[in-house]
Tab-separated table of C-alpha atoms and ligand atoms in Angstrom:
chain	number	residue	atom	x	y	z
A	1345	UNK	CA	48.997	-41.956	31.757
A	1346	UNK	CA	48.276	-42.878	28.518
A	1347	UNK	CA	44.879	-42.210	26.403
A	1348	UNK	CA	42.546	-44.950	28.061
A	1349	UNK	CA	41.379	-45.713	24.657
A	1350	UNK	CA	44.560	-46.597	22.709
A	1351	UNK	CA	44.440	-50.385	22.511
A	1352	UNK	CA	47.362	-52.699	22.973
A	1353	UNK	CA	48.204	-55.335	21.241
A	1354	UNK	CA	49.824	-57.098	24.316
A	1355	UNK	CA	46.199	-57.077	26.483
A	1356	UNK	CA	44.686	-58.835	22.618
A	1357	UNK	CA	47.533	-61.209	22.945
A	1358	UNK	CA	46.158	-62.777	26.748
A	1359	UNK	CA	42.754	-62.805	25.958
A	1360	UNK	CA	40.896	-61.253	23.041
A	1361	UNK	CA	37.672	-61.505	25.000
A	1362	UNK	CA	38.674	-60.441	27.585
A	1363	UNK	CA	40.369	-57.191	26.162
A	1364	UNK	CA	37.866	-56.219	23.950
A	1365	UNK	CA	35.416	-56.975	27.002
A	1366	UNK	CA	37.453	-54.019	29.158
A	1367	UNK	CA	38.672	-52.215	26.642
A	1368	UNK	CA	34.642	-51.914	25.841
A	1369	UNK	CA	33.292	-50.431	28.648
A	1370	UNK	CA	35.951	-47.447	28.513
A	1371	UNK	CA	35.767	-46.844	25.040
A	1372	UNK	CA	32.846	-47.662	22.408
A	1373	UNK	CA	35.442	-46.923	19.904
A	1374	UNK	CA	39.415	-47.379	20.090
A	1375	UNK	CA	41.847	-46.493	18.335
A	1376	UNK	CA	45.945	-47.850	18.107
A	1377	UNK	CA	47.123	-44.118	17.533
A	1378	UNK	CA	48.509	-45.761	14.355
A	1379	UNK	CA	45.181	-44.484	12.011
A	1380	UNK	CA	43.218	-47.196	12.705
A	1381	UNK	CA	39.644	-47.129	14.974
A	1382	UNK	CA	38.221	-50.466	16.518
A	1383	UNK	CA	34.716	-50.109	17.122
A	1384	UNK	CA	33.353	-52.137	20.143
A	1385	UNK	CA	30.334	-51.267	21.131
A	1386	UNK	CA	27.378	-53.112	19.984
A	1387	UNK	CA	25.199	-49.666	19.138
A	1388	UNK	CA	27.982	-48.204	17.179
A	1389	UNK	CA	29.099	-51.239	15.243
A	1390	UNK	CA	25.312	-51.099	14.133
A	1391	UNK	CA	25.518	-47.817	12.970
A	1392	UNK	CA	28.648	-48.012	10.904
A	1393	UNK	CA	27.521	-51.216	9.561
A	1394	UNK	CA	24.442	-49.977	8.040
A	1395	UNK	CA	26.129	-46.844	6.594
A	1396	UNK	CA	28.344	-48.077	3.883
A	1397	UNK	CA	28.403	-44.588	2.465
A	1398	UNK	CA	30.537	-43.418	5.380
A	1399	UNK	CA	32.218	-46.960	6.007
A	1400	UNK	CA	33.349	-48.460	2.462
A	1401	UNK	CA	33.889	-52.016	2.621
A	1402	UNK	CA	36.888	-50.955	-0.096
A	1403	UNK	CA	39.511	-51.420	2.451
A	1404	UNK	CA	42.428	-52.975	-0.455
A	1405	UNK	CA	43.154	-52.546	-3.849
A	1406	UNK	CA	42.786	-56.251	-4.328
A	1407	UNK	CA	39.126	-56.665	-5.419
A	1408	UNK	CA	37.159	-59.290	-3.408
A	1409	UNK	CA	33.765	-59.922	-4.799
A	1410	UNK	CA	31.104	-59.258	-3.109
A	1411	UNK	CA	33.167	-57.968	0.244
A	1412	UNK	CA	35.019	-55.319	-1.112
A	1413	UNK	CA	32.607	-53.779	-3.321
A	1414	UNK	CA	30.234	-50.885	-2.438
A	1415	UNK	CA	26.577	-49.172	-3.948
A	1416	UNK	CA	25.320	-50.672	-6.997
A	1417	UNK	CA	28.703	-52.486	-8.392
A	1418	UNK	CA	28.042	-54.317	-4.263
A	1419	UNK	CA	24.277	-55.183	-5.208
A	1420	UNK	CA	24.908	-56.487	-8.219
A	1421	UNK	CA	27.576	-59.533	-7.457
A	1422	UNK	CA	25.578	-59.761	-4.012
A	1423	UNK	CA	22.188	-60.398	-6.164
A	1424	UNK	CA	24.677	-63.305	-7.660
A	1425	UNK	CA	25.662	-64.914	-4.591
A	1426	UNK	CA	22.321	-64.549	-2.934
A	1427	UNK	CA	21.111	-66.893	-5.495
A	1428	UNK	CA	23.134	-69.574	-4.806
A	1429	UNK	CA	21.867	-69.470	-0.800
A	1430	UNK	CA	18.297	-69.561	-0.886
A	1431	UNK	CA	16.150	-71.753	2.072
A	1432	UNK	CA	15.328	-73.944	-1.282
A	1433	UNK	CA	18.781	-74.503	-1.980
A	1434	UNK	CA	20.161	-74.933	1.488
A	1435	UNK	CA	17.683	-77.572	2.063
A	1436	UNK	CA	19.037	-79.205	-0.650
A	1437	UNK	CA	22.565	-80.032	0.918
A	1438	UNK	CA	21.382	-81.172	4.172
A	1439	UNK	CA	21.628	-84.908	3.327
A	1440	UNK	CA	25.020	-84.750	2.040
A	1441	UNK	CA	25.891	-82.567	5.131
A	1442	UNK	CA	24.467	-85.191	7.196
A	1443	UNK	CA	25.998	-88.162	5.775
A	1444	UNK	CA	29.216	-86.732	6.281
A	1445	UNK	CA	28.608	-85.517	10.133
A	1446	UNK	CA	27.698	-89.502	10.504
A	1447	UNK	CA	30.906	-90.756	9.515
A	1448	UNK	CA	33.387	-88.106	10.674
A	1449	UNK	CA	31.280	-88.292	14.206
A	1450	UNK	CA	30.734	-92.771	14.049
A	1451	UNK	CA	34.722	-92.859	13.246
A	1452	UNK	CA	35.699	-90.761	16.114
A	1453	UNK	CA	37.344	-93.170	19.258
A	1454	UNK	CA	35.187	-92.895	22.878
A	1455	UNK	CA	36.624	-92.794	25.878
A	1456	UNK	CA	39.532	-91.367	24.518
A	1457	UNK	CA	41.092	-87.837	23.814
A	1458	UNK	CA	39.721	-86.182	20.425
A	1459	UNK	CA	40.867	-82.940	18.791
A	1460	UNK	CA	37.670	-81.557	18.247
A	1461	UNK	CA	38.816	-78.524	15.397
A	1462	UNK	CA	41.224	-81.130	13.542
A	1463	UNK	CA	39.401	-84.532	13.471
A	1464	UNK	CA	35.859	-83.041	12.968
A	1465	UNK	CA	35.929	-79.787	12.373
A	1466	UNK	CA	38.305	-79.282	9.415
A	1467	UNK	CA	37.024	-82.433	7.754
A	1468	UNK	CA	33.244	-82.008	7.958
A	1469	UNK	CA	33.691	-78.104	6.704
A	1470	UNK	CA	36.318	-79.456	3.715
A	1471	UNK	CA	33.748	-82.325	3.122
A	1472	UNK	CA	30.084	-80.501	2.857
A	1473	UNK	CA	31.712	-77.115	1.306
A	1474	UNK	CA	33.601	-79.668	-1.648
A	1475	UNK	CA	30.917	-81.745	-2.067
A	1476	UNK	CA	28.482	-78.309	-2.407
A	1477	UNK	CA	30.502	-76.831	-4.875
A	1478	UNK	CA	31.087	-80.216	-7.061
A	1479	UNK	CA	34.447	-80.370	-6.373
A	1480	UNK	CA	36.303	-83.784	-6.593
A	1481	UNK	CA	37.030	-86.087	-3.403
A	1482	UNK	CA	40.824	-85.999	-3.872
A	1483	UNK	CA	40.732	-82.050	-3.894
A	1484	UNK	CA	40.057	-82.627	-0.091
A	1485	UNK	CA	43.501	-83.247	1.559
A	1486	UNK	CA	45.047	-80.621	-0.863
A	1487	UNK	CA	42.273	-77.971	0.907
A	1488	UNK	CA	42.996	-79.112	4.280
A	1489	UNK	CA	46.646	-78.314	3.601
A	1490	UNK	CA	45.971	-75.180	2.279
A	1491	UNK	CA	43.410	-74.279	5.140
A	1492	UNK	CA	46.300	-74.900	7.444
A	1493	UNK	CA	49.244	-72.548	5.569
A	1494	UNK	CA	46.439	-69.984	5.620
A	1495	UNK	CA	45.935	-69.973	8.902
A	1496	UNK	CA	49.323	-69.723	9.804
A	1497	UNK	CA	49.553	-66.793	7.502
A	1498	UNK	CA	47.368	-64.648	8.699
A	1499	UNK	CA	48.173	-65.245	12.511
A	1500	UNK	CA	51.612	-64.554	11.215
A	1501	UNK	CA	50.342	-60.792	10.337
A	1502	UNK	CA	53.107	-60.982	6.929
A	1503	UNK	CA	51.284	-59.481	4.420
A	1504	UNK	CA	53.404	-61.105	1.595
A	1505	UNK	CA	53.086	-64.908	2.940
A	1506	UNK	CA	49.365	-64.205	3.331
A	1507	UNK	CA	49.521	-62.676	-0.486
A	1508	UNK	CA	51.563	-66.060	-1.729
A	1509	UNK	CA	49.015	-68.494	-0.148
A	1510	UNK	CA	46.247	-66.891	-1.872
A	1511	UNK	CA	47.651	-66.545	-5.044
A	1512	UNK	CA	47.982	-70.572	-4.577
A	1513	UNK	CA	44.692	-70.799	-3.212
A	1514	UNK	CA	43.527	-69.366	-6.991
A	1515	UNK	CA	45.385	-71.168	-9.181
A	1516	UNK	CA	43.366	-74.268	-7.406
A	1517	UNK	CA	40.731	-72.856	-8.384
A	1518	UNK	CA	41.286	-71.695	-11.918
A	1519	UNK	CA	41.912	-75.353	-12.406
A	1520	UNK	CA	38.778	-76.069	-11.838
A	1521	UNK	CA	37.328	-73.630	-13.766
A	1522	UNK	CA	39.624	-74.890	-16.598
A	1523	UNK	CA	38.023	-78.783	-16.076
A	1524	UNK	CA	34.591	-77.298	-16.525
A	1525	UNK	CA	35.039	-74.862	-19.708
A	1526	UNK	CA	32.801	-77.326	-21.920
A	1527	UNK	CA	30.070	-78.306	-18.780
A	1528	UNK	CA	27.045	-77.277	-18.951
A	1529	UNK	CA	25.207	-75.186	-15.978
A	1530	UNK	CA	23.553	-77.768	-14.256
A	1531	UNK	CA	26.328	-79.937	-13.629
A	1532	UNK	CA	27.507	-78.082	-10.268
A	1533	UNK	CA	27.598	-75.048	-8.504
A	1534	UNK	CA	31.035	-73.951	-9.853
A	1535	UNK	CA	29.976	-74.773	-13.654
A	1536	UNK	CA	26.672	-72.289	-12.937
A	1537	UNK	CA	28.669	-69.981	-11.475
A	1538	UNK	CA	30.602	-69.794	-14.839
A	1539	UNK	CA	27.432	-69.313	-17.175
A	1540	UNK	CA	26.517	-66.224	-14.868
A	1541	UNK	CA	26.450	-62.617	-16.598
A	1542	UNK	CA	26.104	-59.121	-14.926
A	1543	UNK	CA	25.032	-56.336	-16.887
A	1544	UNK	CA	24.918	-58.313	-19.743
A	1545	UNK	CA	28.308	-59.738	-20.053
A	1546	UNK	CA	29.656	-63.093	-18.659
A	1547	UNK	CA	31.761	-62.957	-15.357
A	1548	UNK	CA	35.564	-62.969	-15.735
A	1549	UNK	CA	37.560	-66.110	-14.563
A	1550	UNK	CA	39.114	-63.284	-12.280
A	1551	UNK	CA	35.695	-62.393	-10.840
A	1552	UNK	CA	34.824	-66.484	-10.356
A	1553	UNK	CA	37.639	-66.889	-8.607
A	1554	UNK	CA	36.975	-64.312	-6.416
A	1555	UNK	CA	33.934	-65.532	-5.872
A	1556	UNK	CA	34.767	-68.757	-4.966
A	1557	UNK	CA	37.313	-68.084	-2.981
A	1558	UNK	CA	34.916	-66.078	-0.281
A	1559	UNK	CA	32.939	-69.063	-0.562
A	1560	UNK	CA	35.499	-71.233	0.804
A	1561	UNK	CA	38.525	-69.729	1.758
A	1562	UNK	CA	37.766	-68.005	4.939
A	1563	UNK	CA	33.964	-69.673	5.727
A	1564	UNK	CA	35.829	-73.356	5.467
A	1565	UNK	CA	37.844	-71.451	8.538
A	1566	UNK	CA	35.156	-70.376	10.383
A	1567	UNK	CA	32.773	-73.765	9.980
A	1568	UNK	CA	36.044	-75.747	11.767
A	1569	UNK	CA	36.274	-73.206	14.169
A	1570	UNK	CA	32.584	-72.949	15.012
A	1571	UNK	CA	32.247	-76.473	15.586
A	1572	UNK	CA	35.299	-75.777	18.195
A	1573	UNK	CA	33.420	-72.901	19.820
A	1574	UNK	CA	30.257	-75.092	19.731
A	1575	UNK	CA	31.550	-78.237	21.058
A	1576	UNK	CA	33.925	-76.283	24.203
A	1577	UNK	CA	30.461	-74.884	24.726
A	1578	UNK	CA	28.476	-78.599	24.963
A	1579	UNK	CA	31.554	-80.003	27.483
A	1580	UNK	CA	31.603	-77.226	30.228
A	1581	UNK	CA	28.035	-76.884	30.018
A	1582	UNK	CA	26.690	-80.010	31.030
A	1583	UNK	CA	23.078	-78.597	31.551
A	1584	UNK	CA	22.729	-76.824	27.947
A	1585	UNK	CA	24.820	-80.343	26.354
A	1586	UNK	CA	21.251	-82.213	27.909
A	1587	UNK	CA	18.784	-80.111	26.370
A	1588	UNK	CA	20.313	-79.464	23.210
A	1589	UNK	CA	20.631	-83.754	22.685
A	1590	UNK	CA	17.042	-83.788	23.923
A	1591	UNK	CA	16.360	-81.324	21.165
A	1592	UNK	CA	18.515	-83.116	18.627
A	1593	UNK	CA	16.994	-86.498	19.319
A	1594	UNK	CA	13.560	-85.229	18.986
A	1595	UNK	CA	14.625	-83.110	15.577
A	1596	UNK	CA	13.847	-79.320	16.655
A	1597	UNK	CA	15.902	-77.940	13.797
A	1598	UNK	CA	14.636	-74.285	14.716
A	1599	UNK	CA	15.786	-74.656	18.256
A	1600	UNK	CA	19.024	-76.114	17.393
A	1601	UNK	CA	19.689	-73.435	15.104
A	1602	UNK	CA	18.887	-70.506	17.436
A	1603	UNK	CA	21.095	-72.191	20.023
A	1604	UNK	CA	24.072	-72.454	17.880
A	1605	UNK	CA	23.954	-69.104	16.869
A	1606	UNK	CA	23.414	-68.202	20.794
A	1607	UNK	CA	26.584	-70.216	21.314
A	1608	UNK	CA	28.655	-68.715	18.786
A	1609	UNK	CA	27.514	-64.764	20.201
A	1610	UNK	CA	28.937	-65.787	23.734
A	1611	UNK	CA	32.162	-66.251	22.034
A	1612	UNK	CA	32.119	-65.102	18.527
A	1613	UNK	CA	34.884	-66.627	16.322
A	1614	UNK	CA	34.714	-64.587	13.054
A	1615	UNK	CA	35.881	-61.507	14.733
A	1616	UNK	CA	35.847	-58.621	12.585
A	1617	UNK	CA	35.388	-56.810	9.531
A	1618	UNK	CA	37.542	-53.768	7.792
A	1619	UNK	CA	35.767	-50.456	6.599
A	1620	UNK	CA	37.388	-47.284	5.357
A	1621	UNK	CA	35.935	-44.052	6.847
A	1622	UNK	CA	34.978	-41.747	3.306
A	1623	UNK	CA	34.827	-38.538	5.295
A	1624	UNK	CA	35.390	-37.353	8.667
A	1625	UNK	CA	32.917	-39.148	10.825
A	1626	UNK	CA	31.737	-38.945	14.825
A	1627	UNK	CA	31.125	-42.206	16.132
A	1628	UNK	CA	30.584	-43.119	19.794
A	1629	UNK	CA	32.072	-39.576	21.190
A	1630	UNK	CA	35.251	-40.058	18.634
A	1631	UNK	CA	36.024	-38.518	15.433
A	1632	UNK	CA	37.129	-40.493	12.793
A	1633	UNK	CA	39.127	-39.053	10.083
A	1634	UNK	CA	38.363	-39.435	6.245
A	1635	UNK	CA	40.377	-42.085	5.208
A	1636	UNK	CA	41.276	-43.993	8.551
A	1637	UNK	CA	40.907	-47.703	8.867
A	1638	UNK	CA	38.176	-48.704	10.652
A	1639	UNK	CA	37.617	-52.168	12.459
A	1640	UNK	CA	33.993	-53.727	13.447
A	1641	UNK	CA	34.858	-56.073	16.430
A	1642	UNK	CA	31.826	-58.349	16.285
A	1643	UNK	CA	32.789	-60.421	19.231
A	1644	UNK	CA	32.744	-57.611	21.286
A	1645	UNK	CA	29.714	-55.674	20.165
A	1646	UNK	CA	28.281	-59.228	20.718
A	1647	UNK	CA	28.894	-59.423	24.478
A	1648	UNK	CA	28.118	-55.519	25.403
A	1649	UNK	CA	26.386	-55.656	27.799
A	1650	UNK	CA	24.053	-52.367	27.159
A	1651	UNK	CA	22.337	-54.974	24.992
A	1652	UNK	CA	23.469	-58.240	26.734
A	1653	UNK	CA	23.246	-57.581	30.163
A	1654	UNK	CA	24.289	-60.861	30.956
A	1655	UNK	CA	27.034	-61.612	27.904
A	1656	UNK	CA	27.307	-64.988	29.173
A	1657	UNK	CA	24.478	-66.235	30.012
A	1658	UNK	CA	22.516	-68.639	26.847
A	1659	UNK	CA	19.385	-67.392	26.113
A	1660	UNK	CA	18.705	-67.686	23.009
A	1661	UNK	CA	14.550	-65.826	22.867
A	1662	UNK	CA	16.580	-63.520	24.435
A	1663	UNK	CA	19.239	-62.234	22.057
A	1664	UNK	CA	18.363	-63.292	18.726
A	1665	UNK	CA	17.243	-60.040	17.656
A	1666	UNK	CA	20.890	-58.432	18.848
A	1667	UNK	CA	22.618	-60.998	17.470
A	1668	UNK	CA	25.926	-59.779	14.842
A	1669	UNK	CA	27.348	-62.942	14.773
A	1670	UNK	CA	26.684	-63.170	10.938
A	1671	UNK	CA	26.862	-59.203	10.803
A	1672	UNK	CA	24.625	-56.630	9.455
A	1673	UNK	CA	23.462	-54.126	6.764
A	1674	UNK	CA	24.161	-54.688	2.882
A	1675	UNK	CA	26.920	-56.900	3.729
A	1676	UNK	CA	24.806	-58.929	5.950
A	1677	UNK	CA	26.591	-62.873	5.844
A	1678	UNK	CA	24.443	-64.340	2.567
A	1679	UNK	CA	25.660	-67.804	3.829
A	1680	UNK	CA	23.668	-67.667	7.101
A	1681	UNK	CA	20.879	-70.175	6.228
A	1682	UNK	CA	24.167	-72.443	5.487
A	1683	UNK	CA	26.190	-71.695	7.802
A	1684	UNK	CA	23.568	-72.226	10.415
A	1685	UNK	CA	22.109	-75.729	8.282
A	1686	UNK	CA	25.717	-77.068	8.729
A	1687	UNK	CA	26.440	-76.082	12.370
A	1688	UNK	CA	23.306	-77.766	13.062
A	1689	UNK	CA	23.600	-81.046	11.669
A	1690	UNK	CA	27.059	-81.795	12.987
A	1691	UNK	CA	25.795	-80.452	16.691
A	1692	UNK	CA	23.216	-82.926	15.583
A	1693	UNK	CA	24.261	-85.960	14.508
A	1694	UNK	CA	27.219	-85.240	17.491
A	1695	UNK	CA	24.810	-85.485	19.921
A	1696	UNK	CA	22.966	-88.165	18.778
A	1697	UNK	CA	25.619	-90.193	18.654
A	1698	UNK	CA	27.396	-89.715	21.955
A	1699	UNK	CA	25.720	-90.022	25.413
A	1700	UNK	CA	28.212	-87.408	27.014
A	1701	UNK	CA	31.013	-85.000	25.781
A	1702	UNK	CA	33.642	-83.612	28.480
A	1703	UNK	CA	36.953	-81.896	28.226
A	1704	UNK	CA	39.881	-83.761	27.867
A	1705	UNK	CA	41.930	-84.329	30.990
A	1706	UNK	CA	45.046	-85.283	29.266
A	1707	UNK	CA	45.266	-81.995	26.988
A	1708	UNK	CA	44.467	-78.391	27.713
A	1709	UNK	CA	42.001	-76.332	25.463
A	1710	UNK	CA	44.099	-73.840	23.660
A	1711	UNK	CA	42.679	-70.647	22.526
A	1712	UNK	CA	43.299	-69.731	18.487
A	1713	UNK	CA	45.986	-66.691	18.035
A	1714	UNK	CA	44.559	-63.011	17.443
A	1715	UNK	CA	43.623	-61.580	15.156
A	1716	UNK	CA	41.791	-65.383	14.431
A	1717	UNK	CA	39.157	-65.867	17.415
A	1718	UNK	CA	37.543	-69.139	18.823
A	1719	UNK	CA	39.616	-72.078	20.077
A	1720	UNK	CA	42.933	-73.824	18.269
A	1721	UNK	CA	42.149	-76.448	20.121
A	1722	UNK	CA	39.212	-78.266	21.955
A	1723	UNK	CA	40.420	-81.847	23.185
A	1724	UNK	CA	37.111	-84.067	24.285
A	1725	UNK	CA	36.135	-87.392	25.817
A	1726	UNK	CA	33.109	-88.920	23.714
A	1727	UNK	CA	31.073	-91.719	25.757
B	738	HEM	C1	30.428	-69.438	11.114
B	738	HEM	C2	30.454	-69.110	9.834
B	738	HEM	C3	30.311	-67.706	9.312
B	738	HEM	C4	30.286	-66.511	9.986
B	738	HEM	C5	30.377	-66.271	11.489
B	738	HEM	C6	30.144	-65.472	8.979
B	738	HEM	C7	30.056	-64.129	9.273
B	738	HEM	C8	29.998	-63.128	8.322
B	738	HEM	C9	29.942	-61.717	8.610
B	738	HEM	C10	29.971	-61.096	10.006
B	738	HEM	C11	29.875	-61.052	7.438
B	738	HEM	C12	29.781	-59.532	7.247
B	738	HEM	C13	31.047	-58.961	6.708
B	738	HEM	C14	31.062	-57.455	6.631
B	738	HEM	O1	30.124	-56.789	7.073
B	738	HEM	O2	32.069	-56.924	6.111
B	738	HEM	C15	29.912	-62.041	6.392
B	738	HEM	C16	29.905	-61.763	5.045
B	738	HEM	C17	29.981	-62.725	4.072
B	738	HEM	N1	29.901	-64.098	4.247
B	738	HEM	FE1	29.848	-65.072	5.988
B	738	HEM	N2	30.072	-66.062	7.745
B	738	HEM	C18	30.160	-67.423	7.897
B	738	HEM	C19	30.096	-68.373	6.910
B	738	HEM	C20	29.929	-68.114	5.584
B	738	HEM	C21	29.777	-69.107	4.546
B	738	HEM	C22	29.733	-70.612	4.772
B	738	HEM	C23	29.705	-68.437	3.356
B	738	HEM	C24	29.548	-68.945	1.948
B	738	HEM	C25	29.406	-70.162	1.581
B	738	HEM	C26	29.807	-67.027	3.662
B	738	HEM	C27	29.844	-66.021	2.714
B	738	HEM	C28	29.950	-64.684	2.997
B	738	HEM	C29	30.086	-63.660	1.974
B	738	HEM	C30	30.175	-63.878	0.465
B	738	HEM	C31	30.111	-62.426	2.649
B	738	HEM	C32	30.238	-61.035	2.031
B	738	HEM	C33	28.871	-60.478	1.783
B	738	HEM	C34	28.904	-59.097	1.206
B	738	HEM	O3	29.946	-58.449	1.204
B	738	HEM	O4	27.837	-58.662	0.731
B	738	HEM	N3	29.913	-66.865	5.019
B	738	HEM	N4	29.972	-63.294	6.955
């Protein structure tokens, strides 16, 4: 018999959910006998998330600003990019976010099969993220592209390809920085990014990119595959699907916005985060070496059911509080307020616009490929 806490990548491979679910109420923490410690449960995920001096977000030698950073060099670039995601701000893009949710949602056929993730998904997240960060129209179809060879890299687990498609991903972007040298702050978000200084000193182009690129390279992934989660979640749910459009009809912003993030803690797509254990460390019965890898499964610490005694059932009053689904501790998502702002406005405008969503008959729902969570794909009927 083997150690009933190794993990397998085979039982990940049926049903990520599902395996973390199981593999949860054995083990708080897991481990692959390979060095590396998957921590499930929801009270020990808390605890290693809120003590970065034990977990170091430093997990490559490629610097990723804010992510990989820790103590005061973290605070610093996080003061940055907390800046740039204020309520006041936020506000600021919801008509444009709108706009766009209108036309993606009014151009979508009825009564015929539509691929929720491709046709409004990746479009509305390309769309409101672009036209946030002042980035031309025509960049669109080249980020869609590279949204897609990104995706396929990192299911593919080869670190190289995934290193390649980044390395594309910021020469993109250092074009852009290159069209903006002369601007001055106020014309967009990426030219007052560039007039930025820490400790005195401007930012590098290296650390802009950086910055830009956790702005849009992996959240532009997890907008499309929210709306995927959200939407499978509307069509086999007929009785949460009414009284979210009654609350979209009637405008309740705050109730829309606590039920998405409701929706995406049933089945949490952005599924975890790296740390790297400083010292030897206990956690949940298990010691963790200095030096090991260590994973935070958010999706499953979101469904334990110490705290969720019912995982699956949506109640939002409930299990806000509990919620990780945008993490916590110093790393704590700063795009939140967005995140949630844009979720909400396509649900929104979705249901607003449609008198009834169902699955597709025609096409099964296909679940994404570990390690990416949520759905690949999420074929609908609009009436
Ligand atoms: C559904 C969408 C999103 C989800 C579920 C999500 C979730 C998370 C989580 C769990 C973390 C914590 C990471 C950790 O502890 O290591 C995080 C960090 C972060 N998120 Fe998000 N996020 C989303 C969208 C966004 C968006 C749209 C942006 C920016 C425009 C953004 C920017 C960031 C940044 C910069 C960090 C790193 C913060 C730091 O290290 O201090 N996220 N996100």
């Amino acid at each position: 018999m083997g150690d009933p806490c190794d993990i397998t990548s085979d039982q990940i491979w049926e049903d990520q959910r599902a395996a973390y679910d199981a593999m949860r109420s054995r083990c708080p923490v897991a481990h692959d006998g390979e060095g590396t410690w998957t921590v499930l449960r929801h009270a020990e995920v808390v605890a290693a998330a809120t003590d970065p001096g034990t977990y170091s977000s430093t997990v490559t030698a490629r610097r990723a600003i804010p992510n990989s950073l820790d103590g005061a060099d973290h605070a610093a670039f996080r003061a940055i990019v907390d800046r740039y995601m204020t309520p006041e701000r936020v506000a600021r893009e919801e008509s444009q976010c709108r706009a766009h949710a209108a036309a993606i949602v009014d151009a979508l056929p009825r009564g015929s099969t539509v691929r929720t993730v491709a046709h409004l998904g990746v479009p509305f997240a390309v769309r409101t993220q672009s036209a946030w960060l002042g980035w031309p129209p025509d960049l669109e179809d080249v980020l869609v592209a590279w949204m897609a060879d990104n995706h396929a890299a990192t299911r593919s687990g080869d670190r190289e390809r995934t290193a390649a498609v980044a390395e594309r991903f910021d020469a993109m972007i250092q074009g852009l920085l290159e069209a903006r040298r002369e601007a001055a702050p106020d014309a967009d978000v990426t030219a007052e990014l560039m007039h930025e200084t820490i400790g005195g000193r401007p930012l590098t182009d290296e650390e802009i990119v950086s910055i830009l690129r956790n702005w849009t390279a992996g959240d532009l992934g997890s907008i499309a595959t929210s709306i995927g989660v959200i939407v499978h979640f509307l069509a086999t749910h007929p009785e949460e699907q009414d009284l979210l459009r009654a609350l979209a009809v009637h405008g309740n912003a705050a109730a829309l916005e606590a039920a998405v993030e409701e929706i995406l803690r049933i089945d949490d797509p952005f599924v975890a985060n790296r740390r790297r254990a400083t010292r030897d460390a206990e956690l949940g019965g298990e010691t963790i070496p200095a030096g090991a890898r260590v994973i935070l499964n958010w999706t499953a610490a979101n469904r334990d059911p110490l705290v969720f005694p019912d995982p699956d059932t949506f109640d939002p009053a409930r299990h806000a509080a509990d919620n990780l689904v945008f993490g916590i501790g110093p790393h704590v998502c700063p795009g939140r307020a967005l995140t949630l702002m844009e979720l909400r406005v396509v649900t929104e405008e979705l249901l607003r616009r449609t008198a009834g969503i169902t699955l597709s008959e025609e096409r099964p729902t296909v679940r994404e490929t570990p390690p990416v969570g949520g759905w690949a794909r999420v074929p609908v009927v609009l009436r």
